[in-house]
PDB file of C-alpha atoms in Angstrom:
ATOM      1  CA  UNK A   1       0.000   0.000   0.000  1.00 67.00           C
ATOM      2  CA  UNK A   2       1.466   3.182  -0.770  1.00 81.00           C
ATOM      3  CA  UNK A   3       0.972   6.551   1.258  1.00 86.00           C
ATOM      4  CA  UNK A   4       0.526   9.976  -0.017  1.00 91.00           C
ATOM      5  CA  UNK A   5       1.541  11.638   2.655  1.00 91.00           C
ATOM      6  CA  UNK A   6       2.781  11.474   6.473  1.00 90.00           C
ATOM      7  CA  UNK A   7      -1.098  12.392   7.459  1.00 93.00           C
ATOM      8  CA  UNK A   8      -2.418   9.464   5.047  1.00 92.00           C
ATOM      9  CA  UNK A   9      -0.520   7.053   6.809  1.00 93.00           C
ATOM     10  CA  UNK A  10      -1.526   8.761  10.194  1.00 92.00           C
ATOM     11  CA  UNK A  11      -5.294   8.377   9.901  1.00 94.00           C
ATOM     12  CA  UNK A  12      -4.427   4.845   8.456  1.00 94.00           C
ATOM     13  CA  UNK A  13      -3.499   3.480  11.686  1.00 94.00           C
ATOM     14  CA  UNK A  14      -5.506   5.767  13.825  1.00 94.00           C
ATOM     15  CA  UNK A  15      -8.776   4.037  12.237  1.00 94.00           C
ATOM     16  CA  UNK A  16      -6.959   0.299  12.497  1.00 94.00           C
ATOM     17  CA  UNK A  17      -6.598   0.928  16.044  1.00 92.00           C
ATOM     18  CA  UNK A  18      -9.860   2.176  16.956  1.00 92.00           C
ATOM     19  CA  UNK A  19     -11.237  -0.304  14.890  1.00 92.00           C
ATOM     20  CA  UNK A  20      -8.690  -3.077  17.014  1.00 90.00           C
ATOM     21  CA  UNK A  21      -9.941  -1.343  20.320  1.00 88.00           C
ATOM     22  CA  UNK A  22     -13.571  -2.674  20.134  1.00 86.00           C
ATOM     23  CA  UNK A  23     -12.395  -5.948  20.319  1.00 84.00           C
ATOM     24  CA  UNK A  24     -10.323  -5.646  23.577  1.00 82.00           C
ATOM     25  CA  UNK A  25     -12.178  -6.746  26.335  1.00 83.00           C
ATOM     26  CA  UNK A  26      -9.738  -8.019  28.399  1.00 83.00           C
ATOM     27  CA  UNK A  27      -7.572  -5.680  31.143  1.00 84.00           C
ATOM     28  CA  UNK A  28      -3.825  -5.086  30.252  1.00 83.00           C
ATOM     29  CA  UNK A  29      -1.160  -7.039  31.927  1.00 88.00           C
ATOM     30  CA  UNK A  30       1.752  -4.919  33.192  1.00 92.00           C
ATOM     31  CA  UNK A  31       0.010  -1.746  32.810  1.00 89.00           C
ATOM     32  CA  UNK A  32       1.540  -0.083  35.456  1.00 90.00           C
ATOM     33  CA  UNK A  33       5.246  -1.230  34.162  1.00 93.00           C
ATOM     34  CA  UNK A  34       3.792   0.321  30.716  1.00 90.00           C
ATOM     35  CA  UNK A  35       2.930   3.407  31.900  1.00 88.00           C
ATOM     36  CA  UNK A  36       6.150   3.576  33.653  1.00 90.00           C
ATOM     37  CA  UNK A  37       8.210   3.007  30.320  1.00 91.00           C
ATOM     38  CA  UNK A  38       6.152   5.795  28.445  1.00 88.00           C
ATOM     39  CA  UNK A  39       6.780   7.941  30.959  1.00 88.00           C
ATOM     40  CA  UNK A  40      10.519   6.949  30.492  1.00 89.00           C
ATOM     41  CA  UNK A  41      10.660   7.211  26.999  1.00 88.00           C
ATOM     42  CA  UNK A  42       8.462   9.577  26.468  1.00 87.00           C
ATOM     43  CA  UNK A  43       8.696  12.597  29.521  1.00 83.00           C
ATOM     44  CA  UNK A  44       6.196  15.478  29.645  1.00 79.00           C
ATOM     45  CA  UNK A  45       5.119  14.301  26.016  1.00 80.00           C
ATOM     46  CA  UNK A  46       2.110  11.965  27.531  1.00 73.00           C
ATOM     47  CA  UNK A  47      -0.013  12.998  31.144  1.00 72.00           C
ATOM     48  CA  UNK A  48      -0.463  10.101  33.353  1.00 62.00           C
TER      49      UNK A  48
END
């Protein structure tokens, strides 16, 4: 599949993961050691 542009691809896989979402139905494991790497990786880019 080819992408126009940076925004194309974007949307692409913001719709395949709210589309993915719907299915999950089942609490994450390790969520707080998740959060803890985001917050790692990521700093004052994500509010927790």
């Amino acid at each position: 599949m080819s992408y126009p542009t940076d925004e194309a691809v974007i949307k692409s896989v913001y719709l395949a993961i709210r589309e993915a979402t719907k299915k999950w139905t089942q609490p994450i494991r390790n969520r707080g050691m998740i959060l803890n790497q985001f917050s790692l990786i990521f700093g004052d880019r994500i509010k927790l």
